[in-house]
Coordinates of C-alpha atoms and ligand atoms in Angstrom, one line a residue:
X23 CA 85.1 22.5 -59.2
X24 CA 83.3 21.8 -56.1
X25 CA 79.0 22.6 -55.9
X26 CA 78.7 25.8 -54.9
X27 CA 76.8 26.5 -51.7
X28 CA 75.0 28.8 -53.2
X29 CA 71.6 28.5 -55.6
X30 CA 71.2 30.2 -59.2
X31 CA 68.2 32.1 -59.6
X32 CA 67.0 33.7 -62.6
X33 CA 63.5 35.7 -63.7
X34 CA 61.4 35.0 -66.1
X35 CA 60.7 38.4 -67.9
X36 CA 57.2 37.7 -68.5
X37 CA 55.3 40.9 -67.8
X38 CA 51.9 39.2 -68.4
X39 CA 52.5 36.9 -65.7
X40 CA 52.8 32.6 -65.8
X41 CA 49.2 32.4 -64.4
X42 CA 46.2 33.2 -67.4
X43 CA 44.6 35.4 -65.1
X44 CA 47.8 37.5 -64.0
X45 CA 46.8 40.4 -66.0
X46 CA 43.6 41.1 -64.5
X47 CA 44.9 42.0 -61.4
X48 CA 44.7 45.4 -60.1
X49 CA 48.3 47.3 -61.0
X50 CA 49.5 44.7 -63.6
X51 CA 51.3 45.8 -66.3
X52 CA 48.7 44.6 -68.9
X53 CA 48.3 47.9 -70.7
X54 CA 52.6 47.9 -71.0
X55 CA 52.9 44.6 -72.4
X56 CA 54.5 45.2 -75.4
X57 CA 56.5 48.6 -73.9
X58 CA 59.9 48.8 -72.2
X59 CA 59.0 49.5 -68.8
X60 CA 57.8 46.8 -67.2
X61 CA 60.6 44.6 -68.3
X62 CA 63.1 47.2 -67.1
X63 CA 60.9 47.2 -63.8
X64 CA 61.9 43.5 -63.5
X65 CA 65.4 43.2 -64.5
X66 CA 66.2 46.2 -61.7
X67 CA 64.2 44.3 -58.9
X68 CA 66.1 41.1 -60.0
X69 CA 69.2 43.0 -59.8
X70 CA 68.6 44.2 -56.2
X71 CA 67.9 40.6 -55.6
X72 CA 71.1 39.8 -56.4
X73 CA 69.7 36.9 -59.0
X74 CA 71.8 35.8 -62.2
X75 CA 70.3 36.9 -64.8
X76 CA 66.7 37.6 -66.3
X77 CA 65.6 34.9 -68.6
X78 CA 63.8 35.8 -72.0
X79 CA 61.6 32.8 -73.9
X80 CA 60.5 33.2 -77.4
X81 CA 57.7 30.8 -78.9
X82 CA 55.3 30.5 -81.5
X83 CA 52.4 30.1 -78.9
X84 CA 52.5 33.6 -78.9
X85 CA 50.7 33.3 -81.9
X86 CA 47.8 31.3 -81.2
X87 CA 46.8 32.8 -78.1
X88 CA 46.3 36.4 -77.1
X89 CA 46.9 35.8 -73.3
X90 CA 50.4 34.5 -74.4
X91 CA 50.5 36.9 -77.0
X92 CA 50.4 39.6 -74.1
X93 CA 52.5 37.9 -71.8
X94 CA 55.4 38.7 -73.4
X95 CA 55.2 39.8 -77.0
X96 CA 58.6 41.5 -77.4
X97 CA 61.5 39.8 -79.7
X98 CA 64.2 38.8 -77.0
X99 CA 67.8 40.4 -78.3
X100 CA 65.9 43.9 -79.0
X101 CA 64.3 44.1 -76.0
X102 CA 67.4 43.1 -74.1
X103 CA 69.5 45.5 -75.6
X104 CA 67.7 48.1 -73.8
X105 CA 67.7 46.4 -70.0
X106 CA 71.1 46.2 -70.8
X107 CA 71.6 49.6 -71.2
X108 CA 69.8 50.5 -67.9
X109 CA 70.9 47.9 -65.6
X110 CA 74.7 47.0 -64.3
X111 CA 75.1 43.6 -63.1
X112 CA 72.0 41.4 -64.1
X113 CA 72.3 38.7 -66.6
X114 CA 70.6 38.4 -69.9
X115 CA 69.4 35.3 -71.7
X116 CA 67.5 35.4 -74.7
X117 CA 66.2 32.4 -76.5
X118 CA 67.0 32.6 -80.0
X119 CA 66.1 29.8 -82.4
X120 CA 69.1 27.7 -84.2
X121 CA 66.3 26.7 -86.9
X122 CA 65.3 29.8 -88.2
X123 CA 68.5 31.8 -87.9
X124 CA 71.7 31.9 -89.4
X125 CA 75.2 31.2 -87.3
X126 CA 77.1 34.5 -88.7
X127 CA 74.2 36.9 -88.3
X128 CA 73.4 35.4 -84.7
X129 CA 76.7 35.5 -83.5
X130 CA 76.9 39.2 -84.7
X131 CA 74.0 40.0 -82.6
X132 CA 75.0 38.0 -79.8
X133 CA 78.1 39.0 -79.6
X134 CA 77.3 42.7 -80.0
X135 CA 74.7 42.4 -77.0
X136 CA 77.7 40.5 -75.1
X137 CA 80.1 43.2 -76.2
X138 CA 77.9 46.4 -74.9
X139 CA 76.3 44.8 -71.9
X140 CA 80.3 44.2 -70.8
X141 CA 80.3 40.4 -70.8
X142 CA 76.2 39.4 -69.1
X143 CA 75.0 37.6 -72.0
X144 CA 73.5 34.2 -72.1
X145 CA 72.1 32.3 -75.0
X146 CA 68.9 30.0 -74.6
X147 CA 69.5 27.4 -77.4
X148 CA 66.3 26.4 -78.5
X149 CA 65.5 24.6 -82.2
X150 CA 61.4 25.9 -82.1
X151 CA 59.1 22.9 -81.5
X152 CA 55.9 24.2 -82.9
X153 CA 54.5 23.5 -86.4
X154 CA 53.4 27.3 -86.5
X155 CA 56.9 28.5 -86.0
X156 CA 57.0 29.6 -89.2
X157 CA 54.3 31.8 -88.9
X158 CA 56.4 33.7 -86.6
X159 CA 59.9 33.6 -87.9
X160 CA 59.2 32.7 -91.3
X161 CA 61.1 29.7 -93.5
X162 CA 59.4 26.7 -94.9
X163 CA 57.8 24.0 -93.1
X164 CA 58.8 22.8 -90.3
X165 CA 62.1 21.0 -89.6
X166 CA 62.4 17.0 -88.7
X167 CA 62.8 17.1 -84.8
X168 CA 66.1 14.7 -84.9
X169 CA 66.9 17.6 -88.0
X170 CA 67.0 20.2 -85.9
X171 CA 69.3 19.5 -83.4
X172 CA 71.7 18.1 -85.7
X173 CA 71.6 21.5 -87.2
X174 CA 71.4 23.1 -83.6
X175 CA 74.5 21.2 -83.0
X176 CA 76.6 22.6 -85.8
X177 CA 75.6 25.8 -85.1
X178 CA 76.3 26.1 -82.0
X179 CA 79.9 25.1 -82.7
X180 CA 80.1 27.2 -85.9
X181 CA 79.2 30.3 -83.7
X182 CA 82.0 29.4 -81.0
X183 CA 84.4 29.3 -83.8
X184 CA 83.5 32.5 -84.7
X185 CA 83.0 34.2 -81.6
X186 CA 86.7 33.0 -81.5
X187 CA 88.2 34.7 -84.2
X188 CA 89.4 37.4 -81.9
X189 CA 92.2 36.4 -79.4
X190 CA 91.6 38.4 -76.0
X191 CA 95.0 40.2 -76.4
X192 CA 94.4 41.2 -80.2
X193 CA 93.6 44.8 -80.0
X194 CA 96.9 46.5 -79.4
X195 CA 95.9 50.1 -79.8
X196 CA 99.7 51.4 -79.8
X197 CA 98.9 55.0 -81.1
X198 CA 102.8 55.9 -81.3
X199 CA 104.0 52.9 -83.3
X200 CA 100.7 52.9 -85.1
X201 CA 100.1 49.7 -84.4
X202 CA 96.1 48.7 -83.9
X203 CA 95.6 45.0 -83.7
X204 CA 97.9 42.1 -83.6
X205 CA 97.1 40.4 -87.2
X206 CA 98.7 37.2 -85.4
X207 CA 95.9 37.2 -83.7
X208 CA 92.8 37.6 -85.2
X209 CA 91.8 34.3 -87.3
X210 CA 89.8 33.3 -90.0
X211 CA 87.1 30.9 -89.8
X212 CA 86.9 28.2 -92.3
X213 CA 83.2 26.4 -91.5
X214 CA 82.5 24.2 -94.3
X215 CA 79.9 21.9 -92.7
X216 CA 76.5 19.9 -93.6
X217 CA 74.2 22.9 -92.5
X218 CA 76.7 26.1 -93.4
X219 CA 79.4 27.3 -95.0
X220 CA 81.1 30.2 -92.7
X221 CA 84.2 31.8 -94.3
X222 CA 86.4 35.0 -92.8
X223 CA 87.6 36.6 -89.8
X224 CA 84.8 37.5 -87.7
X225 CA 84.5 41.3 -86.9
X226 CA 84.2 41.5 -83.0
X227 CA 86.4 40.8 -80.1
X228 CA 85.5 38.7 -77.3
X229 CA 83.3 40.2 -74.4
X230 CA 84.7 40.6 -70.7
X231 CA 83.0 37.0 -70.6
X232 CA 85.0 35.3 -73.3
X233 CA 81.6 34.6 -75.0
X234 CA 78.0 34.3 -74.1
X235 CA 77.0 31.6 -71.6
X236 CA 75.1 28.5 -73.5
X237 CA 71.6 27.8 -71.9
X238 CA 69.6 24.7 -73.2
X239 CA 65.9 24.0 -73.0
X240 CA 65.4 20.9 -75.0
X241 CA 64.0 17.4 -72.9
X242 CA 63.7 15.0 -75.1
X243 CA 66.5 12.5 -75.8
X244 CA 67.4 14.3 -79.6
X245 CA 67.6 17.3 -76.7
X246 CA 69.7 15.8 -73.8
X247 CA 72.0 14.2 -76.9
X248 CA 73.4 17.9 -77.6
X249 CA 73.4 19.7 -74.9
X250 CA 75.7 18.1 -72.6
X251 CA 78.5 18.7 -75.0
X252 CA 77.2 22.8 -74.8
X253 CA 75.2 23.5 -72.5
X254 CA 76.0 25.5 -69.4
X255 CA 73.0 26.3 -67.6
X256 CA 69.6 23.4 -68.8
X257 CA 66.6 25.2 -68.1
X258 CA 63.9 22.5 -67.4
X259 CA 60.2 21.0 -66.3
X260 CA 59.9 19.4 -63.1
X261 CA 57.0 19.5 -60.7
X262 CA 58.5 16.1 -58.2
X263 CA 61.4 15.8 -56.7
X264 CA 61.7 12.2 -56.8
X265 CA 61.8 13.0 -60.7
X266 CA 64.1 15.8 -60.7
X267 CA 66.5 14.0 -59.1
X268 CA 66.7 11.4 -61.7
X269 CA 67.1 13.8 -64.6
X270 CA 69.7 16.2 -62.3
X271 CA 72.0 13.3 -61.7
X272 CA 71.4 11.6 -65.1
X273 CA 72.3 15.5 -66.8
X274 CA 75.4 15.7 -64.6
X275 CA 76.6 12.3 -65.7
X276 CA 76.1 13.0 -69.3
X277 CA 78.6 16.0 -68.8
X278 CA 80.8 14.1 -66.9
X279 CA 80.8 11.3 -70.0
X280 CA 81.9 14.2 -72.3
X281 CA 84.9 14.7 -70.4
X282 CA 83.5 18.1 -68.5
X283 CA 83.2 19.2 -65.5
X284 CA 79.6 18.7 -64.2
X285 CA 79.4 21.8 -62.4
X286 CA 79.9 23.5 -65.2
X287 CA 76.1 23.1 -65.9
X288 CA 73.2 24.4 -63.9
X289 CA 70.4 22.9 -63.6
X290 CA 67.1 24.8 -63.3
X291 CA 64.1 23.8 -63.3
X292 CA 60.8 26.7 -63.4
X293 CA 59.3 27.7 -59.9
X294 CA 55.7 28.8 -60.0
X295 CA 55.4 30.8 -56.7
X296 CA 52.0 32.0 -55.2
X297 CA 53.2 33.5 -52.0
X298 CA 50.9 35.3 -48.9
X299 CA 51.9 36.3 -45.7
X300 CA 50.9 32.6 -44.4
X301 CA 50.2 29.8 -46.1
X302 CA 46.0 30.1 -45.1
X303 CA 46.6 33.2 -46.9
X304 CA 48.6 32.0 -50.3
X305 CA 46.0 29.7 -50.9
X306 CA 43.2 31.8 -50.8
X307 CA 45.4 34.2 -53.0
X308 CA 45.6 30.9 -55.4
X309 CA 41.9 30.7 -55.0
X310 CA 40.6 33.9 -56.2
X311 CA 43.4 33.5 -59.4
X312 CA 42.0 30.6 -60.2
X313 CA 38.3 31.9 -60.4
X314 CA 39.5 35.5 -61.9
X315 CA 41.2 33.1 -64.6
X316 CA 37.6 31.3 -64.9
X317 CA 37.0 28.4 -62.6
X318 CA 38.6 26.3 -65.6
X319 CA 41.8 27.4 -66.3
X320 CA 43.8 24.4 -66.0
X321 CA 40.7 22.5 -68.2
X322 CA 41.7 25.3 -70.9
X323 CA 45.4 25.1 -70.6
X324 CA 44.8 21.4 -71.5
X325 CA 42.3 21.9 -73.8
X326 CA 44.6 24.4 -75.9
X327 CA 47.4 22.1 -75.0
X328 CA 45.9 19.0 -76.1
X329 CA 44.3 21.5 -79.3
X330 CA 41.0 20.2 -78.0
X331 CA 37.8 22.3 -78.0
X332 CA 35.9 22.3 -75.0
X333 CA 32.5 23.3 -76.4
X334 CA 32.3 20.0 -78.4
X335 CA 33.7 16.8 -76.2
X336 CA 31.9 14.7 -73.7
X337 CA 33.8 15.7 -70.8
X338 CA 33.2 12.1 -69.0
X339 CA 34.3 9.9 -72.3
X340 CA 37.9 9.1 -73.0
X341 CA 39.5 11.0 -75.7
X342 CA 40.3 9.3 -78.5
X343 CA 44.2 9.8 -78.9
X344 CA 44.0 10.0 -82.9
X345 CA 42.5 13.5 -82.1
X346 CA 44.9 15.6 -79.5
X347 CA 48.1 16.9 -80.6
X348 CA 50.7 14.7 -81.0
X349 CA 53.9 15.5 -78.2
X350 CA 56.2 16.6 -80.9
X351 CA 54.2 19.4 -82.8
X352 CA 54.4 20.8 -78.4
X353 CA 56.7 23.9 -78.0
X354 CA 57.5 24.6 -74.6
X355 CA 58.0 21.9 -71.6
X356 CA 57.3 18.4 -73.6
X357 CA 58.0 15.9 -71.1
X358 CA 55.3 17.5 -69.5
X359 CA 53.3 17.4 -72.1
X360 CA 53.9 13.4 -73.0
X361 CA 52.8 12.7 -69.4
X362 CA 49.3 13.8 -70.4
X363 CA 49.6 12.3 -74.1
X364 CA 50.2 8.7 -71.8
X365 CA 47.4 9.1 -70.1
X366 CA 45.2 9.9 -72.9
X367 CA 46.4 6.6 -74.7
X368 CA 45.6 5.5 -71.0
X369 CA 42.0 6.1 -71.8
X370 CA 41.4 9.0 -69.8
X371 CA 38.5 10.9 -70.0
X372 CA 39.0 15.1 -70.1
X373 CA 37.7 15.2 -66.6
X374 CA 40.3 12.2 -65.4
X375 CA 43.0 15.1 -67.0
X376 CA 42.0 17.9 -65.3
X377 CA 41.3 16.5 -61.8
X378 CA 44.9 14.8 -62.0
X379 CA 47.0 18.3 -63.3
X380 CA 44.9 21.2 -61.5
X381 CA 47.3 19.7 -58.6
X382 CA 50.0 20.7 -60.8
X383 CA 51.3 23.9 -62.0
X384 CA 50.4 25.6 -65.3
X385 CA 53.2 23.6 -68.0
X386 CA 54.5 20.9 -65.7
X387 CA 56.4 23.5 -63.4
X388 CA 56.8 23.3 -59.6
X389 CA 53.8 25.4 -57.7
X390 CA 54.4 26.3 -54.6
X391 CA 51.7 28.1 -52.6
X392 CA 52.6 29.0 -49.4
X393 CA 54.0 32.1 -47.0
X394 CA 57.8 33.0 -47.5
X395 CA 58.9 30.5 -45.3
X396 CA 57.1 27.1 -47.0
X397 CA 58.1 28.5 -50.5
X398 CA 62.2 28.8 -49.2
X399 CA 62.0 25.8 -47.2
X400 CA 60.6 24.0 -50.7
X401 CA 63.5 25.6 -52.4
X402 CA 66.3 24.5 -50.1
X403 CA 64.6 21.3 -49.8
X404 CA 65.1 21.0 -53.6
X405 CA 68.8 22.8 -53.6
X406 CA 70.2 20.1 -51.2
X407 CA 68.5 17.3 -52.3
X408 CA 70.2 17.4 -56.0
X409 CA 67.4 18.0 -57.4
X410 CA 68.4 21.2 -59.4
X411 CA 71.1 24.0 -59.1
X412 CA 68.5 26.5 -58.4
X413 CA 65.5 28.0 -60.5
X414 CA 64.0 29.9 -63.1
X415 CA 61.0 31.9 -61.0
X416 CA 58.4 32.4 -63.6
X417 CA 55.8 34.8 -61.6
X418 CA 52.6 33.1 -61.4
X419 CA 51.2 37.3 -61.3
X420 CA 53.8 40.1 -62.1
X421 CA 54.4 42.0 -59.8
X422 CA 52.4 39.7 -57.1
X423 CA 54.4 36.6 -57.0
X424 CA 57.5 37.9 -58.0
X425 CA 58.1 40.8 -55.9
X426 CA 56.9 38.9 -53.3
X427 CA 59.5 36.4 -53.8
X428 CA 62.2 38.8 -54.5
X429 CA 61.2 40.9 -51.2
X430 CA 60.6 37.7 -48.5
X431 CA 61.7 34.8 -49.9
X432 CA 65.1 36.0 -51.5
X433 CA 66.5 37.5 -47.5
X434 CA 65.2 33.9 -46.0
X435 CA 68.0 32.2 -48.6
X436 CA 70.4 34.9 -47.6
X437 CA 69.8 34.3 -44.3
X438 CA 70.2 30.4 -44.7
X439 CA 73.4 31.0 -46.4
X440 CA 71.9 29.7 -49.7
X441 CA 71.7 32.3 -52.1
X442 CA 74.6 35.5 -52.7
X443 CA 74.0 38.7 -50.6
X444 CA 76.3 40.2 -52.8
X445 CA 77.4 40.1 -56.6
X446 CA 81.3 38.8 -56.5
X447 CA 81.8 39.7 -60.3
X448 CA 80.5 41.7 -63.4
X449 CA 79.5 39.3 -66.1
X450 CA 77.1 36.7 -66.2
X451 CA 79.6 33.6 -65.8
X452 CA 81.2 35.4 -62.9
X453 CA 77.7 35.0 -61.3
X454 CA 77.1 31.4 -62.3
X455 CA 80.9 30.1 -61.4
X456 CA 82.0 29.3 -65.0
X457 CA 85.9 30.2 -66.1
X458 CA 86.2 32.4 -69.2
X459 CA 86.2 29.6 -72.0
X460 CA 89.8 29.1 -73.6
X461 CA 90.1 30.6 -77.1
X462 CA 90.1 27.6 -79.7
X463 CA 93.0 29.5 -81.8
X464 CA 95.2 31.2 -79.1
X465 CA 96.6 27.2 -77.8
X466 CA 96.1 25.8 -81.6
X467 CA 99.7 25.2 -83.4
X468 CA 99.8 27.5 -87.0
X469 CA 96.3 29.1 -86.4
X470 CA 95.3 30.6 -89.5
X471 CA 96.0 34.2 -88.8
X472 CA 94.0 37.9 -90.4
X473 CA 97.2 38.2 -92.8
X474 CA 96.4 35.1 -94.5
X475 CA 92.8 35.2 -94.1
X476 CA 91.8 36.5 -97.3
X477 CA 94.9 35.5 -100.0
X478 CA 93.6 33.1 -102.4
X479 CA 90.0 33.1 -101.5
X480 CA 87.4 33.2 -104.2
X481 CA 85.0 35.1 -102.2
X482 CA 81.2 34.2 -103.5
X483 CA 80.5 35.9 -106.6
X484 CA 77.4 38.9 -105.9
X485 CA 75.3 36.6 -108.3
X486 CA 76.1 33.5 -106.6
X487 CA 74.6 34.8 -103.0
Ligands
FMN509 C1 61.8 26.2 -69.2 C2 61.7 26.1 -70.7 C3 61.6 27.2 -71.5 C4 61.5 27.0 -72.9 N1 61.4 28.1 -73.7 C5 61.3 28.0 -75.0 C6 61.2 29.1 -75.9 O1 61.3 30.3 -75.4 N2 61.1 28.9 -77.2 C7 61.0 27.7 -77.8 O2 60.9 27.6 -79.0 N3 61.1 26.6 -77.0 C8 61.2 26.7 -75.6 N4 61.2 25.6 -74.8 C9 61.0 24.3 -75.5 C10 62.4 23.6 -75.6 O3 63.2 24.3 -76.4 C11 62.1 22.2 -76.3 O4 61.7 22.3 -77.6 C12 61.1 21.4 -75.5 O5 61.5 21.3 -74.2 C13 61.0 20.0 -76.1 O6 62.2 19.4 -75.9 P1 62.9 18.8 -77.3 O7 63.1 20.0 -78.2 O8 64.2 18.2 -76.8 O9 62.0 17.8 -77.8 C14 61.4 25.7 -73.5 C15 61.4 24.6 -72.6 C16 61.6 24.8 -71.3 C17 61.6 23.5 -70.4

């Protein structure tokens, strides 16, 4: 498949806003945080962007600080479920974690949201970085990092299997020879692995999609080990283009090397926009956010990041690296992250941290602060080069950044022949180019078929579950 002319873009549904001081702005959502609303307010402006889908994360952070907390609260397949319900053509992927889940019961709920939002569904794989995860999800301590993707990787397959089970011409629904399905071909899933155990027919047809697109979020090589084998869209950190580059040609050569095709994976990398009607203006919008999120909020984005406090360190000293968290106890963008950890075992002092990253956008992502015409040349700039596939927009303020990105940047790319004026299809891989996946059973010699699926199995005992 040849690289499509046009970019993927997709929304962060973050009603609180990327940037710490979002919420104080006049005619944020802050008081509907944890509502419908303002989520449904940003999946429909999406929509009449024409962008691929809306894009719902799901960390543990949310626990430890209650700006984060408020910036997007909501657990992602419930809320979903309802944006689904009120919008037509938008995507929908929700982050759900292969750690503290279980394949059967996740691919029910995935593939009931795929089935009533008539094929849009997309699945952020993520494996939960943070030691506090379960504090959120609940479980035990947490899980090895190499652990979890080998678990993540089973998983994901296990779910394939089942999502599977239904061939896409197995309901016959042939009321005068009262004939329903076509037991030939509905199969039964035998998933005896080191993780799970999966037995039985799975209970849902395939989606108008075949199944729901695979996203990926992980960096680190445990990360970019799995998902070229998966992974259809990569969401990712990048804040140089020099970088991004790298890893965008290093990702598509990874997919090649696993025999697929590497446009069969998008990579997107977050955009932090702040956007005025000329650039003299979008910098004095950055300005006032900045002092509106007190004059230090990149100092306590590192502070929290590095799980310093500010109240008791000698700004000017270096920090002593046996006292900053550790990069893999990071959820969220961790090569970002390890960049700061180097320079910490660099020697740097707090204040050599924050005058290096206040240049930098909140997390690692690309900041661009400009009028609608810097921002889209940025983008292109980044489209053409190889750098990425497109981007995730994460609004530095909701609705500030993002409608004004939606509203002046979005037409620009139109205009430049870049992005879709138009959606061509219904579901969500229609939007982002992907074929309907084959069924694993339907080309397989002597599948096990629905008839056979139960004769001679010793179904688990009640007491033994
Ligand atoms: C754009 C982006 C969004 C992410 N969203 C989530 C999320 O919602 N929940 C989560 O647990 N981790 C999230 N992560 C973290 C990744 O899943 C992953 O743990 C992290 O990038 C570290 O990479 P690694 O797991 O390969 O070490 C996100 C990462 C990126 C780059």
């Amino acid at each position: 498949m040849s690289r499509s002319p046009h970019m993927r873009l997709m929304l962060l549904l973050r009603p609180g806003g990327y940037h710490r001081a979002s919420w104080r702005i006049p005619g944020s959502p802050a008081e509907q945080a944890a509502d419908l609303e303002p989520y449904v307010d940003m999946a429909r402006a999406a929509e009449r962007a024409k962008f691929d889908a809306v894009f719902m994360a799901d960390s543990p952070t949310l626990l430890g600080d209650p700006w984060d907390y408020l910036a997007q609260p909501l657990e992602p397949l419930t809320l979903l479920s309802a944006v689904a319900a009120l919008t037509e053509r938008i995507g929908l992927v929700a982050t759900v974690s292969t750690t503290y889940y279980e394949p059967l019961n996740l691919a029910r709920l995935l593939g009931s949201l795929d089935r009533v939002s008539k094929g849009r569904v997309g699945w952020n794989v993520v494996t939960t970085a943070d030691p506090r995860a379960p504090l959120l999800f609940g479980g035990t301590a947490q899980v090895d990092h190499a652990l979890r993707y080998q678990r993540a990787a089973e998983f994901v397959q296990t779910v394939c299997e089942l999502w599977d089970g239904w061939e896409d011409d197995a309901v016959v629904v042939d009321r005068a020879a009262g004939i329903l399905t076509d037991p030939e071909k509905i199969h039964r899933i035998e998933h005896h692995g080191r993780f799970f155990d999966v037995s039985g027919p799975f209970n849902i047809p395939r989606s108008a999609q075949g199944r729901p697109v695979l996203a990926h979020a992980g960096q680190s090589p445990d990360g970019l080990s799995v998902a070229p084998r998966y992974a259809e869209v990569l969401f990712g950190v990048a804040h140089d283009l020099a970088d991004a580059r790298r890893v965008y040609a290093d990702v598509k050569s990874r997919v090649r090397q696993v025999g697929r095709d590497p446009e069969h994976l998008s990579v997107l990398p977050g955009l932090l926009p702040v956007i005025g009607s000329t650039d003299e203006e979008a910098r004095r919008l950055d300005e006032e956010l900045r002092l509106l999120g007190g004059a230090d909020t990149i100092a306590d984005d590192l502070a929290l990041q590095l799980g310093l406090d500010r109240a008791r360190m000698d700004p000017t000293r270096r920090i002593p690296v046996d006292t900053v968290n550790h990069p893999d106890a990071i959820n969220g963008p961790q090569s970002w992250y390890r960049q700061i950890y180097a320079d910490v075992e660099r020697g740097a002092s707090f204040e050599d941290l924050v005058d290096k990253y206040s240049r930098i956008g909140r997390s690692g992502h690309l900041q661009v602060i400009g009028s609608p015409e810097t921002v889209a040349d940025v983008v292109e700039e980044w489209f053409t080069a190889r750098g990425c596939d497109g981007f995730v927009v994460q609004g530095t303020t909701v609705p500030g950044s993002t409608d004004a990105f939606m509203e002046h940047v979005v037409p620009l790319l139109q205009r430049r022949g870049l992005f879709r004026t138009e959606y061509e299809g219904r579901t969500l891989r229609d939007h982002l180019g992907l074929p309907l996946p084959a069924n694993r059973f339907a080309d397989a010699p002597n599948p096990v078929t629905h008839e056979s699926a139960f004769q001679g199995v010793a179904l688990p005992s009640r007491s033994a579950r």
